[in-house]
């Protein structure tokens, strides 16, 4: 023993983050929509190929903006996964939507188009899909199902998925809106931050009004009107330029960050792939034509008991994997907002058996080997039949 702990996540400085933050402060524009925000938005717009990009203080905020942009009416329903973070559902509930929870398919852990088809009805206004772990959900399948319902918008919660692709196209470019997170636990970070990606030209103006506390300030700044005033709903959604500067420093290093994360991912896969049968485990699967954003590495163990025992075993030895989403569909928070109950058996099963291994840019191959050794040992410990 005596080896250093391996945390679940370890944020790192990758380039000019500190220099740019100092520049932002010295420049004097530290509020939203400053020079660094413009550089970040231009870069993201170029990379993802969307119509417009609005930086927000979180992905939760970006989801709230997309909920407001739907202009929901009483009785409207929004379909969300149960296997996701609370914000994916909460953002729509607080705009008055009734929620319908859709189950995931067991390969990508993204929304299952077959389950979606069973849930759609004339009250549904939007479907939110999460690209879990940065692997594209079945966008083609979802779009085919939604095509029969012209009033329904697809929204991508792309918090894990920036720079991942689906059939050669960037994730975040498929939905009417897509939302990003730059929270310290994500791939590219600035502490707390997010972005709303707008893919339809006719949503751009209103998105800016919502972003500017309900005013047409942007039209004023562009010289289109001679004063600005209160026009619509909205809030203070904008990201400080100090944080946008931090984020720009990270984004400049996007290739190196992605490379580092890819090699952690591949390191885990190489060591674990030969063990899957002996250990009764399942590794993440990536559909043909998709490149993940390498957000995390998760493993499905044989049972909830095994998962809980492995977590405990590894933590006791200084290595810190973790579980993930607790199903939302039967949570206390969701109950008041349900359109009607819907079963999510795959979510329940996966949620109980999933373990996320430590994953961060600066992990060494020795770190990866130690995590895998402990995972393997923890499984042998509880179920001697699974040991080699
Ligand atoms: C992290 C996360 C969010 C929330 O992001 P914040 O930036 O912390 O608001 C929403 N959805 C998913 C899928 C996430 O992983």
PDB file of C-alpha atoms in Angstrom, residues 27-323:
ATOM      1  CA  UNK A  27      -9.372  44.011 -20.381  1.00  0.00           C
ATOM      2  CA  UNK A  28     -12.144  45.154 -18.075  1.00  0.00           C
ATOM      3  CA  UNK A  29     -15.001  43.244 -19.669  1.00  0.00           C
ATOM      4  CA  UNK A  30     -15.653  40.585 -17.036  1.00  0.00           C
ATOM      5  CA  UNK A  31     -19.432  40.274 -17.478  1.00  0.00           C
ATOM      6  CA  UNK A  32     -21.165  38.149 -20.129  1.00  0.00           C
ATOM      7  CA  UNK A  33     -20.797  38.377 -23.923  1.00  0.00           C
ATOM      8  CA  UNK A  34     -17.247  39.783 -23.776  1.00  0.00           C
ATOM      9  CA  UNK A  35     -14.308  39.178 -26.109  1.00  0.00           C
ATOM     10  CA  UNK A  36     -13.463  35.678 -24.824  1.00  0.00           C
ATOM     11  CA  UNK A  37     -17.121  34.638 -24.958  1.00  0.00           C
ATOM     12  CA  UNK A  38     -17.174  35.695 -28.597  1.00  0.00           C
ATOM     13  CA  UNK A  39     -14.066  33.644 -29.357  1.00  0.00           C
ATOM     14  CA  UNK A  40     -15.504  30.588 -27.598  1.00  0.00           C
ATOM     15  CA  UNK A  41     -18.846  30.921 -29.382  1.00  0.00           C
ATOM     16  CA  UNK A  42     -17.149  31.315 -32.769  1.00  0.00           C
ATOM     17  CA  UNK A  43     -14.961  28.266 -32.172  1.00  0.00           C
ATOM     18  CA  UNK A  44     -17.872  26.087 -31.022  1.00  0.00           C
ATOM     19  CA  UNK A  45     -20.078  27.296 -33.857  1.00  0.00           C
ATOM     20  CA  UNK A  46     -17.373  26.412 -36.373  1.00  0.00           C
ATOM     21  CA  UNK A  47     -16.600  22.998 -34.863  1.00  0.00           C
ATOM     22  CA  UNK A  48     -20.177  21.829 -34.365  1.00  0.00           C
ATOM     23  CA  UNK A  49     -21.604  23.658 -37.356  1.00  0.00           C
ATOM     24  CA  UNK A  50     -24.598  25.199 -35.621  1.00  0.00           C
ATOM     25  CA  UNK A  51     -26.493  28.385 -36.391  1.00  0.00           C
ATOM     26  CA  UNK A  52     -25.603  30.169 -33.142  1.00  0.00           C
ATOM     27  CA  UNK A  53     -23.970  29.534 -29.752  1.00  0.00           C
ATOM     28  CA  UNK A  54     -24.944  31.254 -26.479  1.00  0.00           C
ATOM     29  CA  UNK A  55     -22.691  30.698 -23.477  1.00  0.00           C
ATOM     30  CA  UNK A  56     -24.521  30.082 -20.212  1.00  0.00           C
ATOM     31  CA  UNK A  57     -23.574  29.613 -16.580  1.00  0.00           C
ATOM     32  CA  UNK A  58     -24.374  25.885 -16.830  1.00  0.00           C
ATOM     33  CA  UNK A  59     -25.861  23.156 -18.992  1.00  0.00           C
ATOM     34  CA  UNK A  60     -28.866  23.335 -16.659  1.00  0.00           C
ATOM     35  CA  UNK A  61     -29.345  26.965 -17.753  1.00  0.00           C
ATOM     36  CA  UNK A  62     -29.031  26.014 -21.406  1.00  0.00           C
ATOM     37  CA  UNK A  63     -31.687  23.334 -20.879  1.00  0.00           C
ATOM     38  CA  UNK A  64     -33.904  25.931 -19.180  1.00  0.00           C
ATOM     39  CA  UNK A  65     -33.444  28.240 -22.157  1.00  0.00           C
ATOM     40  CA  UNK A  66     -34.449  25.471 -24.549  1.00  0.00           C
ATOM     41  CA  UNK A  67     -37.520  24.790 -22.386  1.00  0.00           C
ATOM     42  CA  UNK A  68     -38.478  28.496 -22.519  1.00  0.00           C
ATOM     43  CA  UNK A  69     -37.926  28.578 -26.278  1.00  0.00           C
ATOM     44  CA  UNK A  70     -40.500  25.794 -26.700  1.00  0.00           C
ATOM     45  CA  UNK A  71     -43.162  28.164 -25.360  1.00  0.00           C
ATOM     46  CA  UNK A  72     -44.889  25.349 -23.499  1.00  0.00           C
ATOM     47  CA  UNK A  73     -48.629  25.570 -22.843  1.00  0.00           C
ATOM     48  CA  UNK A  74     -50.612  23.929 -20.028  1.00  0.00           C
ATOM     49  CA  UNK A  75     -50.972  20.208 -20.740  1.00  0.00           C
ATOM     50  CA  UNK A  76     -47.859  20.001 -22.929  1.00  0.00           C
ATOM     51  CA  UNK A  77     -45.601  17.006 -22.391  1.00  0.00           C
ATOM     52  CA  UNK A  78     -41.857  16.569 -22.774  1.00  0.00           C
ATOM     53  CA  UNK A  79     -40.247  13.136 -23.080  1.00  0.00           C
ATOM     54  CA  UNK A  80     -36.968  12.674 -21.207  1.00  0.00           C
ATOM     55  CA  UNK A  81     -34.755   9.727 -20.317  1.00  0.00           C
ATOM     56  CA  UNK A  82     -34.964   8.359 -16.795  1.00  0.00           C
ATOM     57  CA  UNK A  83     -31.265   7.496 -17.014  1.00  0.00           C
ATOM     58  CA  UNK A  84     -29.835  11.020 -16.861  1.00  0.00           C
ATOM     59  CA  UNK A  85     -28.935  13.855 -14.548  1.00  0.00           C
ATOM     60  CA  UNK A  86     -31.832  15.643 -12.813  1.00  0.00           C
ATOM     61  CA  UNK A  87     -31.439  18.849 -14.879  1.00  0.00           C
ATOM     62  CA  UNK A  88     -32.470  17.120 -18.130  1.00  0.00           C
ATOM     63  CA  UNK A  89     -35.962  16.712 -16.655  1.00  0.00           C
ATOM     64  CA  UNK A  90     -36.077  19.546 -14.126  1.00  0.00           C
ATOM     65  CA  UNK A  91     -35.468  22.283 -16.706  1.00  0.00           C
ATOM     66  CA  UNK A  92     -38.693  21.324 -18.515  1.00  0.00           C
ATOM     67  CA  UNK A  93     -40.739  20.630 -15.388  1.00  0.00           C
ATOM     68  CA  UNK A  94     -40.070  24.136 -14.080  1.00  0.00           C
ATOM     69  CA  UNK A  95     -41.446  25.566 -17.323  1.00  0.00           C
ATOM     70  CA  UNK A  96     -44.662  23.676 -16.566  1.00  0.00           C
ATOM     71  CA  UNK A  97     -44.161  20.619 -18.775  1.00  0.00           C
ATOM     72  CA  UNK A  98     -45.623  17.304 -17.796  1.00  0.00           C
ATOM     73  CA  UNK A  99     -42.927  14.656 -18.013  1.00  0.00           C
ATOM     74  CA  UNK A 100     -42.947  11.259 -19.684  1.00  0.00           C
ATOM     75  CA  UNK A 101     -39.935   9.090 -18.926  1.00  0.00           C
ATOM     76  CA  UNK A 102     -38.604   6.958 -21.763  1.00  0.00           C
ATOM     77  CA  UNK A 103     -36.378   3.918 -21.247  1.00  0.00           C
ATOM     78  CA  UNK A 104     -32.927   3.488 -22.792  1.00  0.00           C
ATOM     79  CA  UNK A 105     -31.639   0.742 -25.062  1.00  0.00           C
ATOM     80  CA  UNK A 106     -28.980  -1.426 -23.439  1.00  0.00           C
ATOM     81  CA  UNK A 107     -26.104  -0.839 -25.909  1.00  0.00           C
ATOM     82  CA  UNK A 108     -25.528   2.939 -26.022  1.00  0.00           C
ATOM     83  CA  UNK A 109     -27.654   3.634 -22.917  1.00  0.00           C
ATOM     84  CA  UNK A 110     -29.354   6.346 -24.996  1.00  0.00           C
ATOM     85  CA  UNK A 111     -33.122   6.708 -25.591  1.00  0.00           C
ATOM     86  CA  UNK A 112     -34.696   3.621 -27.168  1.00  0.00           C
ATOM     87  CA  UNK A 113     -36.617   4.607 -30.341  1.00  0.00           C
ATOM     88  CA  UNK A 114     -39.022   1.659 -29.897  1.00  0.00           C
ATOM     89  CA  UNK A 115     -39.985   2.787 -26.403  1.00  0.00           C
ATOM     90  CA  UNK A 116     -40.226   6.365 -27.675  1.00  0.00           C
ATOM     91  CA  UNK A 117     -42.709   5.326 -30.379  1.00  0.00           C
ATOM     92  CA  UNK A 118     -44.974   3.862 -27.671  1.00  0.00           C
ATOM     93  CA  UNK A 119     -44.948   7.104 -25.672  1.00  0.00           C
ATOM     94  CA  UNK A 120     -45.564   9.787 -28.295  1.00  0.00           C
ATOM     95  CA  UNK A 121     -49.017  11.377 -28.270  1.00  0.00           C
ATOM     96  CA  UNK A 122     -50.504  14.688 -29.455  1.00  0.00           C
ATOM     97  CA  UNK A 123     -49.523  16.509 -26.221  1.00  0.00           C
ATOM     98  CA  UNK A 124     -45.793  15.879 -26.708  1.00  0.00           C
ATOM     99  CA  UNK A 125     -43.756  18.944 -27.713  1.00  0.00           C
ATOM    100  CA  UNK A 126     -40.172  17.767 -27.328  1.00  0.00           C
ATOM    101  CA  UNK A 127     -37.939  14.735 -26.877  1.00  0.00           C
ATOM    102  CA  UNK A 128     -34.663  15.161 -25.018  1.00  0.00           C
ATOM    103  CA  UNK A 129     -31.888  12.700 -25.827  1.00  0.00           C
ATOM    104  CA  UNK A 130     -28.642  12.297 -23.863  1.00  0.00           C
ATOM    105  CA  UNK A 131     -25.524  10.996 -25.616  1.00  0.00           C
ATOM    106  CA  UNK A 132     -24.372   8.972 -22.638  1.00  0.00           C
ATOM    107  CA  UNK A 133     -20.611   8.945 -21.997  1.00  0.00           C
ATOM    108  CA  UNK A 134     -20.193  10.934 -25.227  1.00  0.00           C
ATOM    109  CA  UNK A 135     -21.448   8.075 -27.433  1.00  0.00           C
ATOM    110  CA  UNK A 136     -24.142   9.078 -29.901  1.00  0.00           C
ATOM    111  CA  UNK A 137     -27.628   7.856 -29.016  1.00  0.00           C
ATOM    112  CA  UNK A 138     -29.628   6.349 -31.924  1.00  0.00           C
ATOM    113  CA  UNK A 139     -30.278   9.713 -33.576  1.00  0.00           C
ATOM    114  CA  UNK A 140     -31.491   8.174 -36.863  1.00  0.00           C
ATOM    115  CA  UNK A 141     -33.919   5.894 -35.033  1.00  0.00           C
ATOM    116  CA  UNK A 142     -35.222   8.758 -32.883  1.00  0.00           C
ATOM    117  CA  UNK A 143     -35.598  11.104 -35.856  1.00  0.00           C
ATOM    118  CA  UNK A 144     -37.507   8.425 -37.795  1.00  0.00           C
ATOM    119  CA  UNK A 145     -39.992   8.022 -34.967  1.00  0.00           C
ATOM    120  CA  UNK A 146     -40.351  11.775 -34.405  1.00  0.00           C
ATOM    121  CA  UNK A 147     -40.868  12.375 -38.144  1.00  0.00           C
ATOM    122  CA  UNK A 148     -44.464  11.113 -37.727  1.00  0.00           C
ATOM    123  CA  UNK A 149     -45.106  13.928 -35.203  1.00  0.00           C
ATOM    124  CA  UNK A 150     -44.394  17.328 -36.843  1.00  0.00           C
ATOM    125  CA  UNK A 151     -44.996  19.325 -33.642  1.00  0.00           C
ATOM    126  CA  UNK A 152     -42.213  17.533 -31.743  1.00  0.00           C
ATOM    127  CA  UNK A 153     -38.702  18.999 -31.404  1.00  0.00           C
ATOM    128  CA  UNK A 154     -35.606  16.898 -30.733  1.00  0.00           C
ATOM    129  CA  UNK A 155     -33.226  18.412 -28.174  1.00  0.00           C
ATOM    130  CA  UNK A 156     -29.760  16.985 -27.486  1.00  0.00           C
ATOM    131  CA  UNK A 157     -28.424  17.107 -23.952  1.00  0.00           C
ATOM    132  CA  UNK A 158     -24.820  16.938 -25.161  1.00  0.00           C
ATOM    133  CA  UNK A 159     -23.216  17.538 -21.740  1.00  0.00           C
ATOM    134  CA  UNK A 160     -20.910  14.519 -22.314  1.00  0.00           C
ATOM    135  CA  UNK A 161     -20.718  14.726 -26.052  1.00  0.00           C
ATOM    136  CA  UNK A 162     -18.785  17.770 -27.301  1.00  0.00           C
ATOM    137  CA  UNK A 163     -16.516  16.705 -30.210  1.00  0.00           C
ATOM    138  CA  UNK A 164     -18.094  13.265 -30.484  1.00  0.00           C
ATOM    139  CA  UNK A 165     -19.580  12.344 -33.854  1.00  0.00           C
ATOM    140  CA  UNK A 166     -22.531  10.316 -35.114  1.00  0.00           C
ATOM    141  CA  UNK A 167     -22.298   8.972 -38.675  1.00  0.00           C
ATOM    142  CA  UNK A 168     -19.587  11.518 -39.416  1.00  0.00           C
ATOM    143  CA  UNK A 169     -21.483  14.550 -38.101  1.00  0.00           C
ATOM    144  CA  UNK A 170     -20.803  16.369 -34.820  1.00  0.00           C
ATOM    145  CA  UNK A 171     -23.067  15.543 -31.911  1.00  0.00           C
ATOM    146  CA  UNK A 172     -24.963  18.707 -31.029  1.00  0.00           C
ATOM    147  CA  UNK A 173     -25.823  19.437 -34.663  1.00  0.00           C
ATOM    148  CA  UNK A 174     -28.914  17.208 -34.894  1.00  0.00           C
ATOM    149  CA  UNK A 175     -31.464  18.663 -32.492  1.00  0.00           C
ATOM    150  CA  UNK A 176     -33.399  21.903 -32.719  1.00  0.00           C
ATOM    151  CA  UNK A 177     -31.260  22.789 -29.697  1.00  0.00           C
ATOM    152  CA  UNK A 178     -28.288  21.124 -28.050  1.00  0.00           C
ATOM    153  CA  UNK A 179     -26.833  21.884 -24.639  1.00  0.00           C
ATOM    154  CA  UNK A 180     -23.235  21.621 -23.416  1.00  0.00           C
ATOM    155  CA  UNK A 181     -21.674  21.574 -19.946  1.00  0.00           C
ATOM    156  CA  UNK A 182     -18.286  22.908 -18.892  1.00  0.00           C
ATOM    157  CA  UNK A 183     -18.707  21.866 -15.250  1.00  0.00           C
ATOM    158  CA  UNK A 184     -15.447  20.729 -13.663  1.00  0.00           C
ATOM    159  CA  UNK A 185     -16.453  17.075 -14.066  1.00  0.00           C
ATOM    160  CA  UNK A 186     -16.818  17.291 -17.853  1.00  0.00           C
ATOM    161  CA  UNK A 187     -14.246  16.995 -20.698  1.00  0.00           C
ATOM    162  CA  UNK A 188     -13.628  20.720 -21.253  1.00  0.00           C
ATOM    163  CA  UNK A 189     -14.125  22.820 -18.182  1.00  0.00           C
ATOM    164  CA  UNK A 190     -14.316  26.281 -16.654  1.00  0.00           C
ATOM    165  CA  UNK A 191     -15.646  25.438 -13.164  1.00  0.00           C
ATOM    166  CA  UNK A 192     -19.298  26.046 -13.936  1.00  0.00           C
ATOM    167  CA  UNK A 193     -20.415  26.795 -17.472  1.00  0.00           C
ATOM    168  CA  UNK A 194     -22.507  25.678 -20.407  1.00  0.00           C
ATOM    169  CA  UNK A 195     -23.760  26.569 -23.846  1.00  0.00           C
ATOM    170  CA  UNK A 196     -26.962  26.524 -25.831  1.00  0.00           C
ATOM    171  CA  UNK A 197     -26.414  25.503 -29.444  1.00  0.00           C
ATOM    172  CA  UNK A 198     -29.172  26.760 -31.734  1.00  0.00           C
ATOM    173  CA  UNK A 199     -29.579  24.861 -34.986  1.00  0.00           C
ATOM    174  CA  UNK A 200     -32.582  26.673 -36.536  1.00  0.00           C
ATOM    175  CA  UNK A 201     -32.140  30.232 -37.826  1.00  0.00           C
ATOM    176  CA  UNK A 202     -35.647  31.242 -36.693  1.00  0.00           C
ATOM    177  CA  UNK A 203     -34.804  30.505 -33.020  1.00  0.00           C
ATOM    178  CA  UNK A 204     -31.754  32.784 -32.905  1.00  0.00           C
ATOM    179  CA  UNK A 205     -33.322  36.169 -32.140  1.00  0.00           C
ATOM    180  CA  UNK A 206     -35.571  34.936 -29.366  1.00  0.00           C
ATOM    181  CA  UNK A 207     -32.727  32.918 -27.833  1.00  0.00           C
ATOM    182  CA  UNK A 208     -30.757  36.158 -27.442  1.00  0.00           C
ATOM    183  CA  UNK A 209     -33.710  37.959 -25.843  1.00  0.00           C
ATOM    184  CA  UNK A 210     -34.068  35.174 -23.261  1.00  0.00           C
ATOM    185  CA  UNK A 211     -30.295  35.233 -22.679  1.00  0.00           C
ATOM    186  CA  UNK A 212     -30.346  39.036 -22.155  1.00  0.00           C
ATOM    187  CA  UNK A 213     -32.852  38.955 -19.265  1.00  0.00           C
ATOM    188  CA  UNK A 214     -35.834  39.273 -21.585  1.00  0.00           C
ATOM    189  CA  UNK A 215     -34.551  42.396 -23.376  1.00  0.00           C
ATOM    190  CA  UNK A 216     -33.667  43.110 -26.997  1.00  0.00           C
ATOM    191  CA  UNK A 217     -30.235  44.315 -25.928  1.00  0.00           C
ATOM    192  CA  UNK A 218     -28.504  42.425 -28.735  1.00  0.00           C
ATOM    193  CA  UNK A 219     -30.592  44.152 -31.412  1.00  0.00           C
ATOM    194  CA  UNK A 220     -29.570  47.444 -29.743  1.00  0.00           C
ATOM    195  CA  UNK A 221     -25.867  46.496 -29.660  1.00  0.00           C
ATOM    196  CA  UNK A 222     -26.074  45.557 -33.352  1.00  0.00           C
ATOM    197  CA  UNK A 223     -27.606  48.984 -34.064  1.00  0.00           C
ATOM    198  CA  UNK A 224     -30.946  47.539 -35.220  1.00  0.00           C
ATOM    199  CA  UNK A 225     -32.952  49.554 -32.644  1.00  0.00           C
ATOM    200  CA  UNK A 226     -32.134  52.836 -30.855  1.00  0.00           C
ATOM    201  CA  UNK A 227     -32.984  51.663 -27.334  1.00  0.00           C
ATOM    202  CA  UNK A 228     -33.665  48.352 -25.669  1.00  0.00           C
ATOM    203  CA  UNK A 229     -36.468  47.285 -23.393  1.00  0.00           C
ATOM    204  CA  UNK A 230     -38.262  44.351 -21.798  1.00  0.00           C
ATOM    205  CA  UNK A 231     -39.706  42.081 -24.514  1.00  0.00           C
ATOM    206  CA  UNK A 232     -40.151  38.517 -23.258  1.00  0.00           C
ATOM    207  CA  UNK A 233     -39.319  36.005 -20.537  1.00  0.00           C
ATOM    208  CA  UNK A 234     -35.663  35.342 -19.810  1.00  0.00           C
ATOM    209  CA  UNK A 235     -33.060  35.359 -17.093  1.00  0.00           C
ATOM    210  CA  UNK A 236     -29.434  36.170 -16.347  1.00  0.00           C
ATOM    211  CA  UNK A 237     -28.048  33.215 -18.291  1.00  0.00           C
ATOM    212  CA  UNK A 238     -24.733  34.654 -19.532  1.00  0.00           C
ATOM    213  CA  UNK A 239     -21.289  33.295 -18.594  1.00  0.00           C
ATOM    214  CA  UNK A 240     -18.736  35.722 -17.110  1.00  0.00           C
ATOM    215  CA  UNK A 241     -15.924  36.506 -19.550  1.00  0.00           C
ATOM    216  CA  UNK A 242     -13.398  35.458 -16.878  1.00  0.00           C
ATOM    217  CA  UNK A 243     -14.784  31.936 -17.097  1.00  0.00           C
ATOM    218  CA  UNK A 244     -15.070  32.149 -20.886  1.00  0.00           C
ATOM    219  CA  UNK A 245     -11.321  32.969 -20.864  1.00  0.00           C
ATOM    220  CA  UNK A 246     -10.643  29.822 -18.797  1.00  0.00           C
ATOM    221  CA  UNK A 247     -12.783  27.853 -21.228  1.00  0.00           C
ATOM    222  CA  UNK A 248     -11.031  29.298 -24.283  1.00  0.00           C
ATOM    223  CA  UNK A 249      -7.692  28.135 -22.855  1.00  0.00           C
ATOM    224  CA  UNK A 250      -9.137  24.621 -22.581  1.00  0.00           C
ATOM    225  CA  UNK A 251     -10.749  24.691 -26.018  1.00  0.00           C
ATOM    226  CA  UNK A 252      -7.472  25.636 -27.681  1.00  0.00           C
ATOM    227  CA  UNK A 253      -6.145  22.332 -26.317  1.00  0.00           C
ATOM    228  CA  UNK A 254      -9.170  20.315 -27.444  1.00  0.00           C
ATOM    229  CA  UNK A 255      -7.164  17.909 -29.610  1.00  0.00           C
ATOM    230  CA  UNK A 256      -4.660  17.142 -26.897  1.00  0.00           C
ATOM    231  CA  UNK A 257      -7.425  16.784 -24.276  1.00  0.00           C
ATOM    232  CA  UNK A 258      -9.339  14.412 -26.533  1.00  0.00           C
ATOM    233  CA  UNK A 259      -6.145  12.425 -27.260  1.00  0.00           C
ATOM    234  CA  UNK A 260      -5.410  12.034 -23.575  1.00  0.00           C
ATOM    235  CA  UNK A 261      -8.943  10.893 -22.859  1.00  0.00           C
ATOM    236  CA  UNK A 262      -8.944   8.511 -25.812  1.00  0.00           C
ATOM    237  CA  UNK A 263      -5.796   6.848 -24.519  1.00  0.00           C
ATOM    238  CA  UNK A 264      -7.290   6.414 -21.021  1.00  0.00           C
ATOM    239  CA  UNK A 265     -10.389   4.913 -22.622  1.00  0.00           C
ATOM    240  CA  UNK A 266      -8.368   2.596 -24.838  1.00  0.00           C
ATOM    241  CA  UNK A 267      -6.103   1.638 -21.946  1.00  0.00           C
ATOM    242  CA  UNK A 268      -9.106   0.442 -19.954  1.00  0.00           C
ATOM    243  CA  UNK A 269     -10.580  -1.326 -22.944  1.00  0.00           C
ATOM    244  CA  UNK A 270      -7.373  -3.190 -23.808  1.00  0.00           C
ATOM    245  CA  UNK A 271      -6.872  -4.452 -20.283  1.00  0.00           C
ATOM    246  CA  UNK A 272     -10.498  -5.386 -19.677  1.00  0.00           C
ATOM    247  CA  UNK A 273     -11.553  -6.785 -23.072  1.00  0.00           C
ATOM    248  CA  UNK A 274      -9.869 -10.176 -22.549  1.00  0.00           C
ATOM    249  CA  UNK A 275     -11.575 -10.500 -19.132  1.00  0.00           C
ATOM    250  CA  UNK A 276     -15.208  -9.856 -20.000  1.00  0.00           C
ATOM    251  CA  UNK A 277     -16.340 -13.497 -20.065  1.00  0.00           C
ATOM    252  CA  UNK A 278     -14.396 -14.645 -17.035  1.00  0.00           C
ATOM    253  CA  UNK A 279     -15.599 -11.655 -14.995  1.00  0.00           C
ATOM    254  CA  UNK A 280     -19.162 -11.533 -16.376  1.00  0.00           C
ATOM    255  CA  UNK A 281     -18.786  -7.855 -17.240  1.00  0.00           C
ATOM    256  CA  UNK A 282     -19.859  -5.725 -20.198  1.00  0.00           C
ATOM    257  CA  UNK A 283     -17.784  -2.883 -21.652  1.00  0.00           C
ATOM    258  CA  UNK A 284     -19.220   0.213 -23.370  1.00  0.00           C
ATOM    259  CA  UNK A 285     -20.218  -0.294 -26.988  1.00  0.00           C
ATOM    260  CA  UNK A 286     -19.844   2.280 -29.730  1.00  0.00           C
ATOM    261  CA  UNK A 287     -22.103   1.927 -32.801  1.00  0.00           C
ATOM    262  CA  UNK A 288     -20.450   1.805 -36.235  1.00  0.00           C
ATOM    263  CA  UNK A 289     -19.813   5.256 -37.675  1.00  0.00           C
ATOM    264  CA  UNK A 290     -19.694   6.973 -34.273  1.00  0.00           C
ATOM    265  CA  UNK A 291     -16.669   8.447 -32.512  1.00  0.00           C
ATOM    266  CA  UNK A 292     -17.160   8.956 -28.788  1.00  0.00           C
ATOM    267  CA  UNK A 293     -16.182  12.151 -27.007  1.00  0.00           C
ATOM    268  CA  UNK A 294     -14.412   9.888 -24.463  1.00  0.00           C
ATOM    269  CA  UNK A 295     -16.210  11.373 -21.501  1.00  0.00           C
ATOM    270  CA  UNK A 296     -15.934   8.326 -19.259  1.00  0.00           C
ATOM    271  CA  UNK A 297     -15.367   4.587 -19.028  1.00  0.00           C
ATOM    272  CA  UNK A 298     -18.156   2.566 -17.499  1.00  0.00           C
ATOM    273  CA  UNK A 299     -18.479  -1.169 -16.884  1.00  0.00           C
ATOM    274  CA  UNK A 300     -21.637  -3.184 -16.270  1.00  0.00           C
ATOM    275  CA  UNK A 301     -21.076  -5.772 -13.562  1.00  0.00           C
ATOM    276  CA  UNK A 302     -23.100  -8.926 -13.072  1.00  0.00           C
ATOM    277  CA  UNK A 303     -25.318  -7.705 -10.243  1.00  0.00           C
ATOM    278  CA  UNK A 304     -26.035  -4.744  -7.996  1.00  0.00           C
ATOM    279  CA  UNK A 305     -24.457  -6.660  -5.078  1.00  0.00           C
ATOM    280  CA  UNK A 306     -21.264  -7.139  -7.084  1.00  0.00           C
ATOM    281  CA  UNK A 307     -21.228  -3.472  -8.117  1.00  0.00           C
ATOM    282  CA  UNK A 308     -21.663  -2.222  -4.554  1.00  0.00           C
ATOM    283  CA  UNK A 309     -19.050  -4.653  -3.256  1.00  0.00           C
ATOM    284  CA  UNK A 310     -16.550  -3.615  -5.957  1.00  0.00           C
ATOM    285  CA  UNK A 311     -17.069   0.072  -5.146  1.00  0.00           C
ATOM    286  CA  UNK A 312     -16.398  -0.613  -1.502  1.00  0.00           C
ATOM    287  CA  UNK A 313     -13.398  -2.870  -2.148  1.00  0.00           C
ATOM    288  CA  UNK A 314     -11.690  -0.382  -4.448  1.00  0.00           C
ATOM    289  CA  UNK A 315     -12.400   2.666  -2.301  1.00  0.00           C
ATOM    290  CA  UNK A 316     -10.963   0.912   0.748  1.00  0.00           C
ATOM    291  CA  UNK A 317      -7.738   0.572  -1.270  1.00  0.00           C
ATOM    292  CA  UNK A 318      -7.487   4.227  -2.292  1.00  0.00           C
ATOM    293  CA  UNK A 319      -9.046   4.039  -5.768  1.00  0.00           C
ATOM    294  CA  UNK A 320     -12.322   5.866  -6.308  1.00  0.00           C
ATOM    295  CA  UNK A 321     -14.730   4.619  -8.950  1.00  0.00           C
ATOM    296  CA  UNK A 322     -18.356   5.633  -8.639  1.00  0.00           C
ATOM    297  CA  UNK A 323     -21.908   4.668  -9.604  1.00  0.00           C
TER     298      UNK A 323
END
